[in-house]
Amino acid sequence: LLRASQSPLARSPLSMEDGKTPETVTAPAPPAEKPRPRHEIQYTHRNTADKILHTKKKHRTDISWHKWDASDYASSDFCKRALKRGGTGVPNTIQLDRIHRKHVTPEQFFSQYAAPQRPCIVEGCMDDWPAYRDGTWAPSELEQRFRHVEFKCGQDDSGRKLRMKMKYFYDYLKAQKDDSPLYLFESSFHDAGRIHTLMDEFKVPDFFPADLFNLVCRDRK
């Protein structure tokens, strides 16, 4: 048997030798966990993640990039439950009329809904649009037609447009689970090269002859 003086702990810094208080050893703190979004998204293109991250950081400086899906609305069934209830039991909601373009004239629409500021849902206004009739605006079709064309998908704090190629945005569109996702909003079709061809694939319904966007400045359109 080893005697106390022979014990490896006898002269250890943690021993009570000579009546001294043993030293305290502090374990190193674990490395801080890197911030991560709630959902880990796998994209098809290898550059999509970097493009999306860059755009998010520029477009929304009020929130951290990893908190775009913090509320997890993508997994919520709130909208389905609201539709199933048909609006009943939901505070501050009203039942809306559904009207079809074929059954209501522009004059009737103005007198019954526009003038009294009565909201409604208008159906059938897009039936003759090539974009709707021929399916040319389906996301997969747009991706094929404008694969390498850049569209506006946001703007930074200085008002500069943030653009992204359609192939990256479509990749994001298929997989994203953000609470308030990025979306395309191209306000200058006439000056955007190939994009201006989209102007030939829809027309403004005769219910809405006035362009209300003319009431705001160009930068706000």
Short mmCIF file of C-alpha atoms in Angstrom, two decimals:
data_model
loop_
_atom_site.label_atom_id
_atom_site.label_comp_id
_atom_site.label_asym_id
_atom_site.label_seq_id
_atom_site.Cartn_x
_atom_site.Cartn_y
_atom_site.Cartn_z
CA LEU A 1 0.00 0.00 0.00
CA LEU A 2 1.14 3.54 -0.72
CA ARG A 3 1.59 5.84 2.18
CA ALA A 4 -0.06 9.27 2.07
CA SER A 5 3.28 10.94 1.33
CA GLN A 6 3.73 8.64 -1.60
CA SER A 7 0.27 9.28 -3.08
CA PRO A 8 0.32 11.12 -6.42
CA LEU A 9 -2.26 13.51 -4.93
CA ALA A 10 -0.13 14.34 -1.91
CA ARG A 11 1.63 17.24 -3.62
CA SER A 12 -1.13 18.05 -6.13
CA PRO A 13 -2.23 21.71 -6.45
CA LEU A 14 -5.65 20.47 -5.33
CA SER A 15 -4.33 18.97 -2.07
CA MET A 16 -4.61 20.62 1.34
CA GLU A 17 -0.79 20.51 1.82
CA ASP A 18 0.56 23.08 4.29
CA GLY A 19 -2.98 24.25 5.04
CA LYS A 20 -3.31 26.08 1.72
CA THR A 21 -6.66 26.41 -0.01
CA PRO A 22 -6.79 24.20 -3.09
CA GLU A 23 -6.69 26.01 -6.43
CA THR A 24 -9.88 26.19 -8.48
CA VAL A 25 -9.65 24.85 -12.00
CA THR A 26 -12.16 26.40 -14.44
CA ALA A 27 -13.21 24.27 -17.37
CA PRO A 28 -13.01 26.03 -20.75
CA ALA A 29 -16.36 27.35 -21.97
CA PRO A 30 -17.89 25.36 -24.83
CA PRO A 31 -17.71 27.06 -28.21
CA ALA A 32 -20.70 29.28 -28.94
CA GLU A 33 -23.25 27.63 -31.21
CA LYS A 34 -23.52 29.30 -34.58
CA PRO A 35 -26.94 30.82 -35.33
CA ARG A 36 -29.06 28.61 -37.54
CA PRO A 37 -32.49 28.98 -39.09
CA ARG A 38 -35.31 26.75 -37.89
CA HIS A 39 -35.38 24.86 -41.19
CA GLU A 40 -32.29 23.62 -42.98
CA ILE A 41 -33.03 24.02 -46.70
CA GLN A 42 -31.36 21.98 -49.41
CA TYR A 43 -31.24 23.70 -52.78
CA THR A 44 -30.69 22.24 -56.24
CA HIS A 45 -28.09 24.78 -57.39
CA ARG A 46 -24.91 25.08 -55.40
CA ASN A 47 -24.93 28.90 -55.53
CA THR A 48 -28.55 29.41 -54.44
CA ALA A 49 -27.87 29.48 -50.70
CA ASP A 50 -25.25 32.22 -51.05
CA LYS A 51 -27.48 34.27 -53.34
CA ILE A 52 -30.43 34.02 -50.95
CA LEU A 53 -28.33 34.83 -47.87
CA HIS A 54 -26.83 37.91 -49.55
CA THR A 55 -30.27 39.17 -50.59
CA LYS A 56 -31.85 38.59 -47.19
CA LYS A 57 -29.10 40.49 -45.38
CA LYS A 58 -29.50 43.45 -47.74
CA HIS A 59 -33.30 43.43 -47.98
CA ARG A 60 -34.23 43.08 -44.29
CA THR A 61 -31.66 44.67 -41.99
CA ASP A 62 -34.26 44.79 -39.21
CA ILE A 63 -34.04 41.05 -38.54
CA SER A 64 -31.19 38.56 -38.44
CA TRP A 65 -30.84 36.33 -41.48
CA HIS A 66 -31.43 33.17 -39.43
CA LYS A 67 -34.77 34.43 -38.03
CA TRP A 68 -36.68 34.61 -41.31
CA ASP A 69 -38.53 31.41 -40.35
CA ALA A 70 -38.58 31.96 -36.56
CA SER A 71 -42.40 31.87 -36.26
CA ASP A 72 -42.64 28.75 -38.44
CA TYR A 73 -45.76 29.93 -40.27
CA ALA A 74 -44.96 27.41 -43.02
CA SER A 75 -45.91 24.58 -40.65
CA SER A 76 -49.04 26.28 -39.35
CA ASP A 77 -52.54 25.37 -40.51
CA PHE A 78 -54.01 28.73 -39.52
CA CYS A 79 -55.07 29.67 -43.06
CA LYS A 80 -56.70 26.29 -43.65
CA ARG A 81 -58.61 26.53 -40.39
CA ALA A 82 -59.79 30.05 -41.22
CA LEU A 83 -60.99 28.95 -44.67
CA LYS A 84 -62.74 25.91 -43.20
CA ARG A 85 -64.67 28.16 -40.83
CA GLY A 86 -65.69 30.30 -43.78
CA GLY A 87 -64.92 33.45 -41.85
CA THR A 88 -67.39 32.73 -39.02
CA GLY A 89 -66.06 33.03 -35.53
CA VAL A 90 -63.02 35.03 -36.66
CA PRO A 91 -62.96 38.57 -35.19
CA ASN A 92 -63.10 41.56 -37.55
CA THR A 93 -63.98 39.56 -40.67
CA ILE A 94 -66.87 39.87 -43.10
CA GLN A 95 -68.36 37.64 -45.76
CA LEU A 96 -67.39 38.77 -49.27
CA ASP A 97 -69.50 38.50 -52.40
CA ARG A 98 -68.09 36.47 -55.28
CA ILE A 99 -68.98 37.87 -58.69
CA HIS A 100 -68.03 36.71 -62.18
CA ARG A 101 -66.95 39.07 -64.91
CA LYS A 102 -69.42 37.55 -67.37
CA HIS A 103 -72.38 38.31 -65.12
CA VAL A 104 -71.57 41.90 -64.08
CA THR A 105 -70.97 44.94 -66.28
CA PRO A 106 -68.33 47.56 -65.46
CA GLU A 107 -71.15 50.00 -64.67
CA GLN A 108 -72.75 47.57 -62.23
CA PHE A 109 -69.40 46.87 -60.60
CA PHE A 110 -68.77 50.58 -60.11
CA SER A 111 -72.19 51.36 -58.65
CA GLN A 112 -72.52 48.27 -56.46
CA TYR A 113 -68.95 47.80 -55.24
CA ALA A 114 -66.42 50.47 -56.24
CA ALA A 115 -68.45 53.59 -55.36
CA PRO A 116 -69.74 52.33 -51.98
CA GLN A 117 -66.26 50.88 -51.26
CA ARG A 118 -67.71 47.42 -50.80
CA PRO A 119 -65.06 44.67 -51.11
CA CYS A 120 -65.72 41.60 -53.23
CA ILE A 121 -63.95 38.79 -55.05
CA VAL A 122 -64.02 39.06 -58.84
CA GLU A 123 -63.66 35.84 -60.83
CA GLY A 124 -63.11 35.30 -64.53
CA CYS A 125 -61.04 38.42 -65.25
CA MET A 126 -58.01 36.38 -66.34
CA ASP A 127 -59.73 33.71 -68.42
CA ASP A 128 -58.51 35.20 -71.70
CA TRP A 129 -54.98 36.03 -70.58
CA PRO A 130 -52.32 33.99 -72.44
CA ALA A 131 -50.47 33.89 -69.12
CA TYR A 132 -53.42 32.04 -67.55
CA ARG A 133 -54.94 30.24 -70.53
CA ASP A 134 -51.67 28.83 -71.88
CA GLY A 135 -49.94 28.38 -68.54
CA THR A 136 -46.99 30.55 -69.57
CA TRP A 137 -46.73 32.06 -66.10
CA ALA A 138 -46.52 28.79 -64.23
CA PRO A 139 -43.36 28.95 -62.08
CA SER A 140 -41.71 26.07 -63.94
CA GLU A 141 -42.45 27.73 -67.30
CA LEU A 142 -41.06 31.08 -66.16
CA GLU A 143 -37.92 29.32 -64.96
CA GLN A 144 -37.41 27.77 -68.40
CA ARG A 145 -38.08 30.99 -70.29
CA PHE A 146 -36.10 33.38 -68.09
CA ARG A 147 -33.60 31.05 -66.48
CA HIS A 148 -30.65 33.47 -66.67
CA VAL A 149 -32.62 36.73 -66.54
CA GLU A 150 -32.36 38.80 -63.37
CA PHE A 151 -35.55 39.99 -61.67
CA LYS A 152 -36.03 42.44 -58.84
CA CYS A 153 -36.65 40.63 -55.55
CA GLY A 154 -36.13 43.45 -53.06
CA GLN A 155 -34.19 46.59 -52.29
CA ASP A 156 -31.62 47.65 -49.71
CA ASP A 157 -31.86 50.46 -47.18
CA SER A 158 -30.58 52.94 -49.77
CA GLY A 159 -33.33 52.05 -52.23
CA ARG A 160 -31.07 50.14 -54.61
CA LYS A 161 -32.74 47.21 -56.34
CA LEU A 162 -31.69 43.70 -55.41
CA ARG A 163 -31.85 41.33 -58.36
CA MET A 164 -31.60 37.58 -58.72
CA LYS A 165 -31.57 35.18 -61.64
CA MET A 166 -34.81 33.32 -62.12
CA LYS A 167 -33.13 29.93 -61.74
CA TYR A 168 -31.99 30.81 -58.21
CA PHE A 169 -35.31 32.34 -57.22
CA TYR A 170 -37.22 29.30 -58.51
CA ASP A 171 -34.90 27.07 -56.52
CA TYR A 172 -35.68 29.15 -53.43
CA LEU A 173 -39.41 29.19 -54.23
CA LYS A 174 -39.67 25.41 -54.25
CA ALA A 175 -37.98 24.91 -50.88
CA GLN A 176 -38.40 28.05 -48.76
CA LYS A 177 -40.24 28.05 -45.41
CA ASP A 178 -39.83 31.72 -44.49
CA ASP A 179 -42.47 33.61 -42.55
CA SER A 180 -42.33 36.51 -45.02
CA PRO A 181 -40.64 35.11 -48.14
CA LEU A 182 -38.79 36.98 -50.84
CA TYR A 183 -40.92 37.61 -53.91
CA LEU A 184 -40.45 39.01 -57.40
CA PHE A 185 -41.66 42.54 -58.05
CA GLU A 186 -40.48 43.87 -61.39
CA SER A 187 -41.67 47.46 -61.76
CA SER A 188 -39.89 48.36 -65.01
CA PHE A 189 -40.95 45.84 -67.64
CA HIS A 190 -40.39 48.25 -70.51
CA ASP A 191 -36.74 48.77 -69.58
CA ALA A 192 -35.90 45.21 -68.59
CA GLY A 193 -34.84 43.56 -71.86
CA ARG A 194 -36.47 40.17 -72.34
CA ILE A 195 -38.85 40.70 -69.44
CA HIS A 196 -40.94 43.20 -71.42
CA THR A 197 -42.47 40.31 -73.41
CA LEU A 198 -44.58 39.54 -70.34
CA MET A 199 -46.54 42.71 -71.06
CA ASP A 200 -48.16 40.97 -74.04
CA GLU A 201 -49.48 38.09 -71.95
CA PHE A 202 -52.01 39.92 -69.79
CA LYS A 203 -54.31 42.94 -69.94
CA VAL A 204 -55.86 45.18 -67.33
CA PRO A 205 -59.50 44.13 -66.62
CA ASP A 206 -62.07 46.70 -67.71
CA PHE A 207 -63.32 46.83 -64.13
CA PHE A 208 -60.13 48.72 -63.26
CA PRO A 209 -59.42 51.22 -66.07
CA ALA A 210 -57.42 53.61 -63.87
CA ASP A 211 -53.85 52.80 -62.83
CA LEU A 212 -53.95 53.66 -59.15
CA PHE A 213 -50.18 53.29 -58.94
CA ASN A 214 -50.00 56.62 -60.77
CA LEU A 215 -51.07 58.20 -57.49
CA VAL A 216 -47.72 57.35 -55.91
CA CYS A 217 -44.22 58.45 -56.87
CA ARG A 218 -42.13 56.28 -59.15
CA ASP A 219 -39.85 55.10 -56.34
CA ARG A 220 -42.82 53.71 -54.41
CA LYS A 221 -44.32 51.70 -57.29
#
